[in-house]
CSV table of C-alpha atoms in Angstrom, one decimal:
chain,number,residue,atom,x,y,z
M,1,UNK,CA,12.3,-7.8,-1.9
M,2,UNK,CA,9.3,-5.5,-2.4
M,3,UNK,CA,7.0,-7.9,-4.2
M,4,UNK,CA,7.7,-10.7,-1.8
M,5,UNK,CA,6.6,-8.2,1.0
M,6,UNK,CA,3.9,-7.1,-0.6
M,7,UNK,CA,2.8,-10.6,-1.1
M,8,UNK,CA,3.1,-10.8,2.5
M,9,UNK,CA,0.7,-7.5,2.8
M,10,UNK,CA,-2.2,-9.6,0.9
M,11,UNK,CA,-1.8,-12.3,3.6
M,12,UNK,CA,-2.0,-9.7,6.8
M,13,UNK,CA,-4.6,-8.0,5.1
M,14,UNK,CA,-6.9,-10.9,4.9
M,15,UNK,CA,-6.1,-12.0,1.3
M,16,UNK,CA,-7.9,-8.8,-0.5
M,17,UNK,CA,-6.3,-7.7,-3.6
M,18,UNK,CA,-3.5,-5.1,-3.2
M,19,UNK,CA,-3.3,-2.6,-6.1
M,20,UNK,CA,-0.1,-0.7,-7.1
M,21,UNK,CA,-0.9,2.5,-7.9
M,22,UNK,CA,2.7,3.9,-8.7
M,23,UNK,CA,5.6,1.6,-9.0
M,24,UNK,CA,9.4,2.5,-10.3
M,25,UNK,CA,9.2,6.3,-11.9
M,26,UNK,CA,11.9,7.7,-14.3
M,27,UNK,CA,13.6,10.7,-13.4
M,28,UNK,CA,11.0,12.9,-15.6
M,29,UNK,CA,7.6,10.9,-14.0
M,30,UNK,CA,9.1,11.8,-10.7
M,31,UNK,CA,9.2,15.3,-11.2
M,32,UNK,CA,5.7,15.6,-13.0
M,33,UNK,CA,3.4,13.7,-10.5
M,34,UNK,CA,5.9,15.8,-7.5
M,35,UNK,CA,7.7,13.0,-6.1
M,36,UNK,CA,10.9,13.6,-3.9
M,37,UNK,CA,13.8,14.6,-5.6
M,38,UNK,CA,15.8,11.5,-3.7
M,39,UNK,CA,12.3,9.5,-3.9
M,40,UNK,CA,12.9,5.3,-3.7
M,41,UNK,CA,10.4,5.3,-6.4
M,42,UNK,CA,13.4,6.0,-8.6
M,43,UNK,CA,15.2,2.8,-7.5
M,44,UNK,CA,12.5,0.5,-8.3
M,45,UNK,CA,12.2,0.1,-3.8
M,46,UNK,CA,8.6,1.9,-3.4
M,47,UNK,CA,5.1,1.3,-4.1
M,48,UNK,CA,2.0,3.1,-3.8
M,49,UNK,CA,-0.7,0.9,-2.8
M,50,UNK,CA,-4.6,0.2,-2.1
M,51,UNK,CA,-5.7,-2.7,-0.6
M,52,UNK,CA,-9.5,-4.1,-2.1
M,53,UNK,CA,-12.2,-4.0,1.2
M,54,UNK,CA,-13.2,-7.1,0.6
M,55,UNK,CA,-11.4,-10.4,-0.1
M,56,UNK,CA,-12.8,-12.3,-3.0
M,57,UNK,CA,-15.1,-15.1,-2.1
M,58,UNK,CA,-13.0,-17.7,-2.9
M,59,UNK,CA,-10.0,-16.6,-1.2
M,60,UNK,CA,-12.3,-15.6,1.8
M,61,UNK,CA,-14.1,-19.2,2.3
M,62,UNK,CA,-11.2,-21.5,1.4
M,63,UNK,CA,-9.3,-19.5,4.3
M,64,UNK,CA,-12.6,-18.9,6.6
M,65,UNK,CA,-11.9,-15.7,6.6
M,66,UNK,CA,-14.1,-13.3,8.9
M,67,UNK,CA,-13.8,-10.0,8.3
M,68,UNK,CA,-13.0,-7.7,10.7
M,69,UNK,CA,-13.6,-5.0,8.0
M,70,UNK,CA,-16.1,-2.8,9.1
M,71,UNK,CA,-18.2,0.1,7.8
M,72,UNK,CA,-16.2,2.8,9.9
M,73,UNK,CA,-12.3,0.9,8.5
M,74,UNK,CA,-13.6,1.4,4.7
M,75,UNK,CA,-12.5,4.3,3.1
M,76,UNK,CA,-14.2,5.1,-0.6
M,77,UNK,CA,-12.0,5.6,-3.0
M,78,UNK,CA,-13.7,7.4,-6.3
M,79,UNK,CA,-13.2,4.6,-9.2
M,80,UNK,CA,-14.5,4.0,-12.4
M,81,UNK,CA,-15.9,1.1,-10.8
M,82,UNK,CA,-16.8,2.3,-7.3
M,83,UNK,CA,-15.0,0.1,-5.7
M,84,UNK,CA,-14.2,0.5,-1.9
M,85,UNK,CA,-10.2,0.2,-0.3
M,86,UNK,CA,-9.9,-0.4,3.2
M,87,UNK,CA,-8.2,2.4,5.2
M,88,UNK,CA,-4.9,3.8,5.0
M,89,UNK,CA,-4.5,3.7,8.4
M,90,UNK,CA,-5.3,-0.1,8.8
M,91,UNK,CA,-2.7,-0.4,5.6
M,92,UNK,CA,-0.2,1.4,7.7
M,93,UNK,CA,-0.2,-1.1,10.6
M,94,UNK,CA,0.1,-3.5,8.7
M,95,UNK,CA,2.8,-2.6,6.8
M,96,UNK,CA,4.7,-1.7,9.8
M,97,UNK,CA,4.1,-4.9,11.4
M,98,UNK,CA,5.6,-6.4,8.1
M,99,UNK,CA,8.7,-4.1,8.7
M,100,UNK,CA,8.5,-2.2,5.9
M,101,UNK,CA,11.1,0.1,6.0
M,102,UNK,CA,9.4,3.1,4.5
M,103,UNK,CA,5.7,3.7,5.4
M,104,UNK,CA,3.7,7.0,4.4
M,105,UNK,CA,0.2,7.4,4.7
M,106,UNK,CA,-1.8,9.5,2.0
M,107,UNK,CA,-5.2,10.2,1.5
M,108,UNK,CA,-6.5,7.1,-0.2
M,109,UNK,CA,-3.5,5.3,-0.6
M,110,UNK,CA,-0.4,4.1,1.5
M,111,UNK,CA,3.2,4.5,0.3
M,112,UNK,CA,5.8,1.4,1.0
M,113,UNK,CA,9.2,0.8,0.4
M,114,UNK,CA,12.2,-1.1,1.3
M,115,UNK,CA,14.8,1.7,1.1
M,116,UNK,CA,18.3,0.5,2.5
M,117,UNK,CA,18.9,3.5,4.9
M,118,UNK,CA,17.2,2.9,7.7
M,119,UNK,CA,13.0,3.4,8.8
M,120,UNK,CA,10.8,6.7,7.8
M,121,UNK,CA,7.6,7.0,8.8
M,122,UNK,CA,5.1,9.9,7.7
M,123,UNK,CA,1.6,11.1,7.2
M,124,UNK,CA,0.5,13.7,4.6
């Protein structure tokens, strides 16, 4: 269920990559990087995600994609490569348009999931 709603997510974002960050943890991961002791990351239901500013040129032409991407919706993220990630907030939206269960927006990254108990939203 997550993948096929993250595929989903590369659609609504206007086919730009989207990069899993953190996926399932074990128990001991959880704890070392902080997570929530009842976190879904433990069930394998949660991803942490960034989503590429810019589609790549194929995907962009064959779907005539314009991009309503602009300077003030681009957040950089320091990488190796410098790449740049389009907002969390413009992640968000679209991940609660999707119906993502579980939303949570981070600095620099956006947190979904499709835990089975019902919607949480939050901001950190």
């Amino acid at each position: 269920m997550l993948k096929i709603i993250t595929m989903w997510l590369v659609l609504v974002t206007g086919a730009r990559p989207v990069i899993i960050t953190s996926g399932y943890r074990c128990p001991a991961h959880n704890r070392a990087v902080g997570g929530a002791r009842l976190s879904q990351h433990l069930y394998g239901n949660a991803a942490d995600i960034i989503v590429a500013a810019a589609a790549t040129q194929d995907e962009a032409t064959a779907k005539n994609v314009t991009s309503k991407t602009t300077p003030e919706l681009i957040v950089h993220v320091p990488a190796r490569d410098g790449s740049s990630y389009l907002s969390p907030d413009i992640v968000v939206d679209a991940a609660k348009t999707l119906g993502f269960p579980g939303v949570g927006r981070y600095q620099g990254f956006t947190h979904v999931d499709v835990r089975p108990n019902g919607p949480a939203r939050w901001n950190r």
